[in-house]
mmCIF file of C-alpha atoms in Angstrom:
data_model
loop_
_atom_site.group_PDB
_atom_site.id
_atom_site.type_symbol
_atom_site.label_atom_id
_atom_site.label_comp_id
_atom_site.label_asym_id
_atom_site.label_seq_id
_atom_site.Cartn_x
_atom_site.Cartn_y
_atom_site.Cartn_z
ATOM 1 C CA UNK A 11 100.081 64.546 119.802
ATOM 2 C CA UNK A 12 100.138 68.151 118.551
ATOM 3 C CA UNK A 13 101.293 68.784 114.988
ATOM 4 C CA UNK A 14 103.127 71.943 116.039
ATOM 5 C CA UNK A 15 103.780 73.897 119.238
ATOM 6 C CA UNK A 16 103.153 77.633 118.873
ATOM 7 C CA UNK A 17 103.817 80.468 121.270
ATOM 8 C CA UNK A 18 101.694 83.582 120.991
ATOM 9 C CA UNK A 19 103.294 86.409 122.963
ATOM 10 C CA UNK A 20 101.251 89.621 122.898
ATOM 11 C CA UNK A 21 99.949 91.827 125.688
ATOM 12 C CA UNK A 22 96.501 92.310 124.123
ATOM 13 C CA UNK A 23 94.027 89.475 124.820
ATOM 14 C CA UNK A 24 92.028 90.240 121.654
ATOM 15 C CA UNK A 25 95.194 89.997 119.531
ATOM 16 C CA UNK A 26 96.132 86.697 121.166
ATOM 17 C CA UNK A 27 92.620 85.394 120.392
ATOM 18 C CA UNK A 28 92.891 86.545 116.756
ATOM 19 C CA UNK A 29 96.303 84.888 116.386
ATOM 20 C CA UNK A 30 94.991 81.737 118.076
ATOM 21 C CA UNK A 31 92.223 81.597 115.455
ATOM 22 C CA UNK A 32 94.758 81.919 112.643
ATOM 23 C CA UNK A 33 97.039 79.227 114.088
ATOM 24 C CA UNK A 34 94.067 76.894 114.577
ATOM 25 C CA UNK A 35 93.009 77.511 110.963
ATOM 26 C CA UNK A 36 96.567 76.973 109.695
ATOM 27 C CA UNK A 37 97.514 73.720 111.439
ATOM 28 C CA UNK A 38 95.886 70.462 112.440
ATOM 29 C CA UNK A 39 95.862 69.979 116.211
ATOM 30 C CA UNK A 40 98.384 72.685 117.224
ATOM 31 C CA UNK A 41 99.475 73.114 120.830
ATOM 32 C CA UNK A 42 99.032 76.853 121.357
ATOM 33 C CA UNK A 43 100.580 78.469 124.407
ATOM 34 C CA UNK A 44 100.092 82.165 124.969
ATOM 35 C CA UNK A 45 101.615 84.806 127.174
ATOM 36 C CA UNK A 46 100.915 88.481 127.732
ATOM 37 C CA UNK A 47 104.396 89.462 128.904
ATOM 38 C CA UNK A 48 108.083 88.538 128.749
ATOM 39 C CA UNK A 49 107.888 86.999 132.210
ATOM 40 C CA UNK A 50 104.914 84.840 131.219
ATOM 41 C CA UNK A 51 106.723 83.716 128.035
ATOM 42 C CA UNK A 52 109.761 82.710 130.074
ATOM 43 C CA UNK A 53 107.475 80.677 132.349
ATOM 44 C CA UNK A 54 106.135 78.935 129.216
ATOM 45 C CA UNK A 55 109.688 77.974 128.313
ATOM 46 C CA UNK A 56 110.323 76.574 131.780
ATOM 47 C CA UNK A 57 107.075 74.597 131.812
ATOM 48 C CA UNK A 58 106.870 73.447 128.178
ATOM 49 C CA UNK A 59 110.254 73.995 126.500
ATOM 50 C CA UNK A 60 110.725 75.906 123.270
ATOM 51 C CA UNK A 61 108.074 76.097 120.527
ATOM 52 C CA UNK A 62 108.297 75.193 116.847
ATOM 53 C CA UNK A 63 106.846 78.588 115.915
ATOM 54 C CA UNK A 64 106.812 81.792 117.957
ATOM 55 C CA UNK A 65 104.636 84.821 117.240
ATOM 56 C CA UNK A 66 106.172 87.595 119.345
ATOM 57 C CA UNK A 67 104.932 91.178 119.623
ATOM 58 C CA UNK A 68 107.664 93.807 119.938
ATOM 59 C CA UNK A 69 106.008 95.906 122.656
ATOM 60 C CA UNK A 70 105.238 94.071 125.886
ATOM 61 C CA UNK A 71 104.373 95.544 129.291
ATOM 62 C CA UNK A 72 107.566 94.322 130.975
ATOM 63 C CA UNK A 73 110.051 94.813 128.140
ATOM 64 C CA UNK A 74 110.685 94.457 124.452
ATOM 65 C CA UNK A 75 109.804 91.365 122.475
ATOM 66 C CA UNK A 76 113.248 91.612 120.899
ATOM 67 C CA UNK A 77 114.717 90.317 124.186
ATOM 68 C CA UNK A 78 112.733 87.100 123.820
ATOM 69 C CA UNK A 79 113.489 86.879 120.084
ATOM 70 C CA UNK A 80 117.225 87.118 120.820
ATOM 71 C CA UNK A 81 117.039 84.476 123.583
ATOM 72 C CA UNK A 82 115.042 82.127 121.425
ATOM 73 C CA UNK A 83 117.243 82.535 118.351
ATOM 74 C CA UNK A 84 120.440 82.123 120.389
ATOM 75 C CA UNK A 85 119.155 78.951 122.050
ATOM 76 C CA UNK A 86 117.070 77.428 119.252
ATOM 77 C CA UNK A 87 117.903 78.989 115.858
ATOM 78 C CA UNK A 88 115.671 76.410 114.158
ATOM 79 C CA UNK A 89 112.495 77.894 115.670
ATOM 80 C CA UNK A 90 110.482 80.016 113.231
ATOM 81 C CA UNK A 91 109.954 83.466 114.731
ATOM 82 C CA UNK A 92 107.461 85.908 113.252
ATOM 83 C CA UNK A 93 106.497 89.342 114.571
ATOM 84 C CA UNK A 94 102.796 90.259 114.495
ATOM 85 C CA UNK A 95 102.684 94.022 114.109
ATOM 86 C CA UNK A 96 100.620 96.969 112.965
ATOM 87 C CA UNK A 97 103.780 98.469 111.439
ATOM 88 C CA UNK A 98 105.163 97.379 108.084
ATOM 89 C CA UNK A 99 108.147 99.713 107.989
ATOM 90 C CA UNK A 100 111.750 98.776 108.465
ATOM 91 C CA UNK A 101 112.255 101.105 111.460
ATOM 92 C CA UNK A 102 110.145 98.835 113.658
ATOM 93 C CA UNK A 103 111.135 95.483 112.198
ATOM 94 C CA UNK A 104 114.790 95.664 111.192
ATOM 95 C CA UNK A 105 116.184 95.139 114.708
ATOM 96 C CA UNK A 106 113.929 92.121 115.202
ATOM 97 C CA UNK A 107 115.183 90.649 111.917
ATOM 98 C CA UNK A 108 118.831 91.232 112.873
ATOM 99 C CA UNK A 109 118.462 89.263 116.091
ATOM 100 C CA UNK A 110 116.511 86.326 114.761
ATOM 101 C CA UNK A 111 112.970 87.054 113.593
ATOM 102 C CA UNK A 112 112.259 85.521 110.217
ATOM 103 C CA UNK A 113 109.566 87.966 109.119
ATOM 104 C CA UNK A 114 106.430 89.727 110.219
ATOM 105 C CA UNK A 115 102.671 89.431 109.987
ATOM 106 C CA UNK A 116 100.458 92.475 109.688
ATOM 107 C CA UNK A 117 97.769 92.601 112.355
ATOM 108 C CA UNK A 118 95.208 94.065 109.993
ATOM 109 C CA UNK A 119 94.938 90.902 107.860
ATOM 110 C CA UNK A 120 91.906 88.629 107.879
ATOM 111 C CA UNK A 121 92.417 85.411 109.847
ATOM 112 C CA UNK A 122 92.466 83.261 106.687
ATOM 113 C CA UNK A 123 95.193 85.410 105.084
ATOM 114 C CA UNK A 124 97.281 85.044 108.221
ATOM 115 C CA UNK A 125 96.616 81.279 108.319
ATOM 116 C CA UNK A 126 97.758 81.020 104.692
ATOM 117 C CA UNK A 127 100.983 82.905 105.517
ATOM 118 C CA UNK A 128 101.632 80.635 108.515
ATOM 119 C CA UNK A 129 101.089 77.467 106.454
ATOM 120 C CA UNK A 130 103.358 78.750 103.676
ATOM 121 C CA UNK A 131 106.084 79.644 106.174
ATOM 122 C CA UNK A 132 105.850 76.215 107.806
ATOM 123 C CA UNK A 133 106.136 74.615 104.350
ATOM 124 C CA UNK A 134 109.425 76.428 103.740
ATOM 125 C CA UNK A 135 108.274 79.501 101.824
ATOM 126 C CA UNK A 136 110.133 82.736 102.487
ATOM 127 C CA UNK A 137 108.751 84.608 105.487
ATOM 128 C CA UNK A 138 106.579 87.683 105.000
ATOM 129 C CA UNK A 139 108.573 90.918 104.585
ATOM 130 C CA UNK A 140 107.260 94.395 103.906
ATOM 131 C CA UNK A 141 108.540 96.249 100.836
ATOM 132 C CA UNK A 142 110.419 98.787 102.981
ATOM 133 C CA UNK A 143 112.060 96.049 105.035
ATOM 134 C CA UNK A 144 113.058 94.150 101.873
ATOM 135 C CA UNK A 145 114.701 97.327 100.515
ATOM 136 C CA UNK A 146 116.603 97.856 103.749
ATOM 137 C CA UNK A 147 117.785 94.240 103.928
ATOM 138 C CA UNK A 148 119.062 94.468 100.357
ATOM 139 C CA UNK A 149 120.914 97.737 101.118
ATOM 140 C CA UNK A 150 122.412 96.308 104.316
ATOM 141 C CA UNK A 151 123.615 93.119 102.612
ATOM 142 C CA UNK A 152 125.321 95.177 99.932
ATOM 143 C CA UNK A 153 126.834 97.546 102.522
ATOM 144 C CA UNK A 154 128.548 94.745 104.460
ATOM 145 C CA UNK A 155 129.970 93.350 101.237
ATOM 146 C CA UNK A 156 127.876 90.197 101.471
ATOM 147 C CA UNK A 157 126.090 90.297 98.150
ATOM 148 C CA UNK A 158 123.167 87.914 98.219
ATOM 149 C CA UNK A 159 122.762 85.184 95.586
ATOM 150 C CA UNK A 160 120.865 86.319 92.506
ATOM 151 C CA UNK A 161 117.640 84.569 93.552
ATOM 152 C CA UNK A 162 117.694 86.290 96.953
ATOM 153 C CA UNK A 163 118.406 89.658 95.333
ATOM 154 C CA UNK A 164 115.497 89.129 92.909
ATOM 155 C CA UNK A 165 113.214 88.099 95.787
ATOM 156 C CA UNK A 166 114.074 91.187 97.873
ATOM 157 C CA UNK A 167 113.737 93.453 94.826
ATOM 158 C CA UNK A 168 110.308 91.993 94.023
ATOM 159 C CA UNK A 169 109.183 92.420 97.648
ATOM 160 C CA UNK A 170 110.555 95.981 97.627
ATOM 161 C CA UNK A 171 108.349 96.666 94.588
ATOM 162 C CA UNK A 172 105.299 95.475 96.528
ATOM 163 C CA UNK A 173 104.773 91.947 95.203
ATOM 164 C CA UNK A 174 103.417 89.452 97.724
ATOM 165 C CA UNK A 175 105.826 86.972 99.302
ATOM 166 C CA UNK A 176 104.333 84.153 97.220
ATOM 167 C CA UNK A 177 104.604 86.136 93.966
ATOM 168 C CA UNK A 178 108.193 87.180 94.679
ATOM 169 C CA UNK A 179 109.167 83.633 95.680
ATOM 170 C CA UNK A 180 107.678 82.200 92.494
ATOM 171 C CA UNK A 181 109.401 84.750 90.252
ATOM 172 C CA UNK A 182 112.773 84.395 91.970
ATOM 173 C CA UNK A 183 112.653 80.645 92.606
ATOM 174 C CA UNK A 184 113.680 81.028 96.243
ATOM 175 C CA UNK A 185 112.634 79.170 99.360
ATOM 176 C CA UNK A 186 112.701 80.180 103.015
ATOM 177 C CA UNK A 187 115.935 78.319 103.820
ATOM 178 C CA UNK A 188 117.842 80.149 101.070
ATOM 179 C CA UNK A 189 116.559 83.498 102.292
ATOM 180 C CA UNK A 190 117.542 82.725 105.903
ATOM 181 C CA UNK A 191 121.065 81.715 104.787
ATOM 182 C CA UNK A 192 121.427 84.912 102.758
ATOM 183 C CA UNK A 193 120.341 87.087 105.697
ATOM 184 C CA UNK A 194 122.663 85.325 108.181
ATOM 185 C CA UNK A 195 125.538 87.830 107.711
ATOM 186 C CA UNK A 196 123.302 90.605 109.004
ATOM 187 C CA UNK A 197 122.767 88.684 112.226
ATOM 188 C CA UNK A 198 126.506 88.398 112.783
ATOM 189 C CA UNK A 199 127.191 92.141 112.745
#
């Protein structure tokens, strides 16, 4: 029996292969299902049900990955959703975060670095966030009068300063569940 079911949704075969390598390095006996389009991902859902972890690119040939992220989060909010991307700025990632993505993974990382991030996320660590995205999330939380708990604020401030997710989590004493709860008000706007 697989330890985890993972969807890899990206239109580039070489990116899917790279992500497959990282998932295989991160987990024992994963069931990896991949799709190159929104339509193919929806067929995965019909044939296999929802995954435990979804890696969803934002730009697909037949639509935006955000459509699938929204569907998945609406139906199964417990599924971890990460966005593999070449962008680490909030302009590309903020909308995905608002509708259900937990974080992002930079496509220029070595496979082992990505595998480490996937294992940490599965173990409950806060998801990867770029410094610019952390700054924007902090501003948005303050703007909607939903001040985050001190640990979440410290985590986002540390990420905004460029510390790694692991360093910021250690300094702030936060875990992934606390960060997801703190960001929930943004998803309700």
